[in-house]
Amino acid sequence: QVQLVESGGGLVQAGGSLRLSCAASGRTFRNYAMAMGWFRQAPGKERETVAAISWSATRTYYSDSVKGRFTVSRDNAKNTVYLQMNSLKPEDTAIYYCAAEWTIAGLPLSADEYDYWGQGTQVTVSS
């Protein structure tokens, strides 16, 4: 089992930055190969894949809506994944979730492919 806890959300003005963290405990990816994903869901909208990173960090994915503004990274020694969000826009407002999936080299992109989820952290960008 894996437990995930997100942190770092908050209220920021448009153009500002936030860094989200996702800390894993239990069967952590220090010892077990896990890809990690960041997703978001705004009120009345479907959950959207924001970014993903493979266990070795050699592969990453970004949605078109965040490419060039967000950066996903991970520190396996600290069992933590990060999402650096720059140049934030009001349309980035959502609950952000991290998710984990066992895979050595894969890079799951769909929410359906992830088995473990955090509780989410709210990001609100004011105009």
PDB file of C-alpha atoms in Angstrom:
ATOM      1  CA  GLN A   1       0.000   0.000   0.000  1.00  0.00           C
ATOM      2  CA  VAL A   2       1.030   3.563  -0.677  1.00  0.00           C
ATOM      3  CA  GLN A   3      -0.192   6.689   1.024  1.00  0.00           C
ATOM      4  CA  LEU A   4       0.151  10.016  -0.766  1.00  0.00           C
ATOM      5  CA  VAL A   5      -0.151  13.465   0.767  1.00  0.00           C
ATOM      6  CA  GLU A   6      -0.127  16.628  -1.312  1.00  0.00           C
ATOM      7  CA  SER A   7       0.868  20.031   0.012  1.00  0.00           C
ATOM      8  CA  GLY A   8       1.750  23.460  -1.268  1.00  0.00           C
ATOM      9  CA  GLY A   9      -1.570  24.607  -2.639  1.00  0.00           C
ATOM     10  CA  GLY A  10      -3.012  28.014  -1.909  1.00  0.00           C
ATOM     11  CA  LEU A  11      -4.178  31.324  -3.314  1.00  0.00           C
ATOM     12  CA  VAL A  12      -1.937  33.167  -5.725  1.00  0.00           C
ATOM     13  CA  GLN A  13      -2.339  36.022  -8.162  1.00  0.00           C
ATOM     14  CA  ALA A  14      -2.176  35.441 -11.877  1.00  0.00           C
ATOM     15  CA  GLY A  15       1.423  35.302 -13.026  1.00  0.00           C
ATOM     16  CA  GLY A  16       2.584  33.928  -9.708  1.00  0.00           C
ATOM     17  CA  SER A  17       4.116  30.592  -8.806  1.00  0.00           C
ATOM     18  CA  LEU A  18       3.437  27.679  -6.499  1.00  0.00           C
ATOM     19  CA  ARG A  19       5.268  24.434  -5.870  1.00  0.00           C
ATOM     20  CA  LEU A  20       3.203  21.394  -5.005  1.00  0.00           C
ATOM     21  CA  SER A  21       4.717  18.457  -3.187  1.00  0.00           C
ATOM     22  CA  CYS A  22       3.478  14.891  -2.952  1.00  0.00           C
ATOM     23  CA  ALA A  23       5.003  12.822  -0.177  1.00  0.00           C
ATOM     24  CA  ALA A  24       4.692   9.043  -0.299  1.00  0.00           C
ATOM     25  CA  SER A  25       4.719   6.638   2.595  1.00  0.00           C
ATOM     26  CA  GLY A  26       4.202   2.923   2.946  1.00  0.00           C
ATOM     27  CA  ARG A  27       5.661   1.059  -0.001  1.00  0.00           C
ATOM     28  CA  THR A  28       7.590   4.061  -1.191  1.00  0.00           C
ATOM     29  CA  PHE A  29       9.285   4.556  -4.505  1.00  0.00           C
ATOM     30  CA  ARG A  30      12.672   4.620  -2.866  1.00  0.00           C
ATOM     31  CA  ASN A  31      12.430   0.846  -3.054  1.00  0.00           C
ATOM     32  CA  TYR A  32       9.588   0.232  -5.479  1.00  0.00           C
ATOM     33  CA  ALA A  33       9.388   1.478  -9.054  1.00  0.00           C
ATOM     34  CA  MET A  34       6.447   3.815  -9.387  1.00  0.00           C
ATOM     35  CA  ALA A  35       5.441   6.344 -11.982  1.00  0.00           C
ATOM     36  CA  MET A  36       3.791   9.464 -10.600  1.00  0.00           C
ATOM     37  CA  GLY A  37       1.150  11.676 -12.089  1.00  0.00           C
ATOM     38  CA  TRP A  38      -0.367  15.042 -11.314  1.00  0.00           C
ATOM     39  CA  PHE A  39      -4.011  15.609 -12.127  1.00  0.00           C
ATOM     40  CA  ARG A  40      -6.433  18.438 -11.537  1.00  0.00           C
ATOM     41  CA  GLN A  41     -10.167  18.859 -11.411  1.00  0.00           C
ATOM     42  CA  ALA A  42     -12.025  22.134 -11.570  1.00  0.00           C
ATOM     43  CA  PRO A  43     -15.676  22.481 -10.519  1.00  0.00           C
ATOM     44  CA  GLY A  44     -17.963  21.064 -13.157  1.00  0.00           C
ATOM     45  CA  LYS A  45     -15.090  19.682 -15.228  1.00  0.00           C
ATOM     46  CA  GLU A  46     -13.574  16.267 -15.694  1.00  0.00           C
ATOM     47  CA  ARG A  47     -10.301  15.287 -14.076  1.00  0.00           C
ATOM     48  CA  GLU A  48      -7.424  16.354 -16.317  1.00  0.00           C
ATOM     49  CA  THR A  49      -3.947  14.907 -16.587  1.00  0.00           C
ATOM     50  CA  VAL A  50      -1.473  17.713 -15.906  1.00  0.00           C
ATOM     51  CA  ALA A  51       1.915  16.011 -15.817  1.00  0.00           C
ATOM     52  CA  ALA A  52       3.546  12.654 -15.249  1.00  0.00           C
ATOM     53  CA  ILE A  53       7.033  11.385 -14.530  1.00  0.00           C
ATOM     54  CA  SER A  54       8.529   7.937 -14.817  1.00  0.00           C
ATOM     55  CA  TRP A  55      10.253   6.241 -11.902  1.00  0.00           C
ATOM     56  CA  SER A  56      13.722   7.033 -13.239  1.00  0.00           C
ATOM     57  CA  ALA A  57      12.628  10.561 -14.211  1.00  0.00           C
ATOM     58  CA  THR A  58      13.896   9.967 -17.725  1.00  0.00           C
ATOM     59  CA  ARG A  59      10.400  10.402 -19.174  1.00  0.00           C
ATOM     60  CA  THR A  60       7.962  13.200 -18.487  1.00  0.00           C
ATOM     61  CA  TYR A  61       4.659  14.325 -19.891  1.00  0.00           C
ATOM     62  CA  TYR A  62       2.852  17.658 -19.821  1.00  0.00           C
ATOM     63  CA  SER A  63      -0.566  18.578 -21.064  1.00  0.00           C
ATOM     64  CA  ASP A  64      -0.635  21.274 -23.712  1.00  0.00           C
ATOM     65  CA  SER A  65      -2.322  23.633 -21.287  1.00  0.00           C
ATOM     66  CA  VAL A  66       0.660  23.643 -18.887  1.00  0.00           C
ATOM     67  CA  LYS A  67       3.599  22.888 -21.155  1.00  0.00           C
ATOM     68  CA  GLY A  68       6.332  25.479 -20.723  1.00  0.00           C
ATOM     69  CA  ARG A  69       4.895  26.703 -17.414  1.00  0.00           C
ATOM     70  CA  PHE A  70       4.863  23.628 -15.158  1.00  0.00           C
ATOM     71  CA  THR A  71       7.737  21.315 -14.308  1.00  0.00           C
ATOM     72  CA  VAL A  72       7.415  17.893 -12.701  1.00  0.00           C
ATOM     73  CA  SER A  73      10.328  16.407 -10.790  1.00  0.00           C
ATOM     74  CA  ARG A  74      10.980  13.791  -8.163  1.00  0.00           C
ATOM     75  CA  ASP A  75      13.421  12.941  -5.401  1.00  0.00           C
ATOM     76  CA  ASN A  76      13.230   9.195  -4.867  1.00  0.00           C
ATOM     77  CA  ALA A  77      15.491   9.378  -1.819  1.00  0.00           C
ATOM     78  CA  LYS A  78      12.892  11.637  -0.183  1.00  0.00           C
ATOM     79  CA  ASN A  79       9.903   9.759  -1.595  1.00  0.00           C
ATOM     80  CA  THR A  80       8.577  13.047  -2.924  1.00  0.00           C
ATOM     81  CA  VAL A  81       7.348  14.338  -6.244  1.00  0.00           C
ATOM     82  CA  TYR A  82       7.048  18.016  -7.063  1.00  0.00           C
ATOM     83  CA  LEU A  83       5.069  20.159  -9.451  1.00  0.00           C
ATOM     84  CA  GLN A  84       6.560  23.601  -9.979  1.00  0.00           C
ATOM     85  CA  MET A  85       3.891  25.865 -11.397  1.00  0.00           C
ATOM     86  CA  ASN A  86       4.934  29.189 -12.895  1.00  0.00           C
ATOM     87  CA  SER A  87       3.035  31.887 -14.779  1.00  0.00           C
ATOM     88  CA  LEU A  88      -0.184  30.702 -13.216  1.00  0.00           C
ATOM     89  CA  LYS A  89      -3.466  31.609 -14.865  1.00  0.00           C
ATOM     90  CA  PRO A  90      -6.997  31.763 -13.437  1.00  0.00           C
ATOM     91  CA  GLU A  91      -7.844  28.707 -15.534  1.00  0.00           C
ATOM     92  CA  ASP A  92      -5.304  26.723 -13.516  1.00  0.00           C
ATOM     93  CA  THR A  93      -7.653  26.965 -10.540  1.00  0.00           C
ATOM     94  CA  ALA A  94      -8.554  23.431  -9.463  1.00  0.00           C
ATOM     95  CA  ILE A  95      -7.960  20.735  -6.904  1.00  0.00           C
ATOM     96  CA  TYR A  96      -4.644  19.109  -7.724  1.00  0.00           C
ATOM     97  CA  TYR A  97      -4.074  15.433  -7.035  1.00  0.00           C
ATOM     98  CA  CYS A  98      -0.989  13.274  -7.199  1.00  0.00           C
ATOM     99  CA  ALA A  99      -1.213   9.612  -8.067  1.00  0.00           C
ATOM    100  CA  ALA A 100       1.110   6.619  -8.150  1.00  0.00           C
ATOM    101  CA  GLU A 101       1.289   3.448 -10.183  1.00  0.00           C
ATOM    102  CA  TRP A 102       3.696   0.513 -10.049  1.00  0.00           C
ATOM    103  CA  THR A 103       5.785   0.446 -13.208  1.00  0.00           C
ATOM    104  CA  ILE A 104       9.500   0.302 -13.828  1.00  0.00           C
ATOM    105  CA  ALA A 105       9.683   2.091 -17.157  1.00  0.00           C
ATOM    106  CA  GLY A 106       6.126   3.025 -18.030  1.00  0.00           C
ATOM    107  CA  LEU A 107       4.540   6.465 -18.012  1.00  0.00           C
ATOM    108  CA  PRO A 108       0.807   6.139 -17.447  1.00  0.00           C
ATOM    109  CA  LEU A 109      -1.145   9.162 -18.613  1.00  0.00           C
ATOM    110  CA  SER A 110      -4.730   8.231 -17.845  1.00  0.00           C
ATOM    111  CA  ALA A 111      -6.252   8.541 -14.390  1.00  0.00           C
ATOM    112  CA  ASP A 112      -7.678   5.041 -14.827  1.00  0.00           C
ATOM    113  CA  GLU A 113      -4.147   3.634 -14.890  1.00  0.00           C
ATOM    114  CA  TYR A 114      -3.267   4.885 -11.404  1.00  0.00           C
ATOM    115  CA  ASP A 115      -4.098   2.889  -8.305  1.00  0.00           C
ATOM    116  CA  TYR A 116      -3.054   5.244  -5.506  1.00  0.00           C
ATOM    117  CA  TRP A 117      -4.255   8.798  -4.977  1.00  0.00           C
ATOM    118  CA  GLY A 118      -3.713  11.639  -2.576  1.00  0.00           C
ATOM    119  CA  GLN A 119      -6.512  13.676  -1.043  1.00  0.00           C
ATOM    120  CA  GLY A 120      -5.851  16.719  -3.210  1.00  0.00           C
ATOM    121  CA  THR A 121      -4.754  20.281  -2.581  1.00  0.00           C
ATOM    122  CA  GLN A 122      -6.618  23.385  -3.704  1.00  0.00           C
ATOM    123  CA  VAL A 123      -4.946  25.845  -6.041  1.00  0.00           C
ATOM    124  CA  THR A 124      -6.742  29.124  -6.632  1.00  0.00           C
ATOM    125  CA  VAL A 125      -5.406  31.717  -9.058  1.00  0.00           C
ATOM    126  CA  SER A 126      -6.980  35.142  -8.876  1.00  0.00           C
ATOM    127  CA  SER A 127      -7.099  37.490 -11.839  1.00  0.00           C
TER     128      SER A 127
END
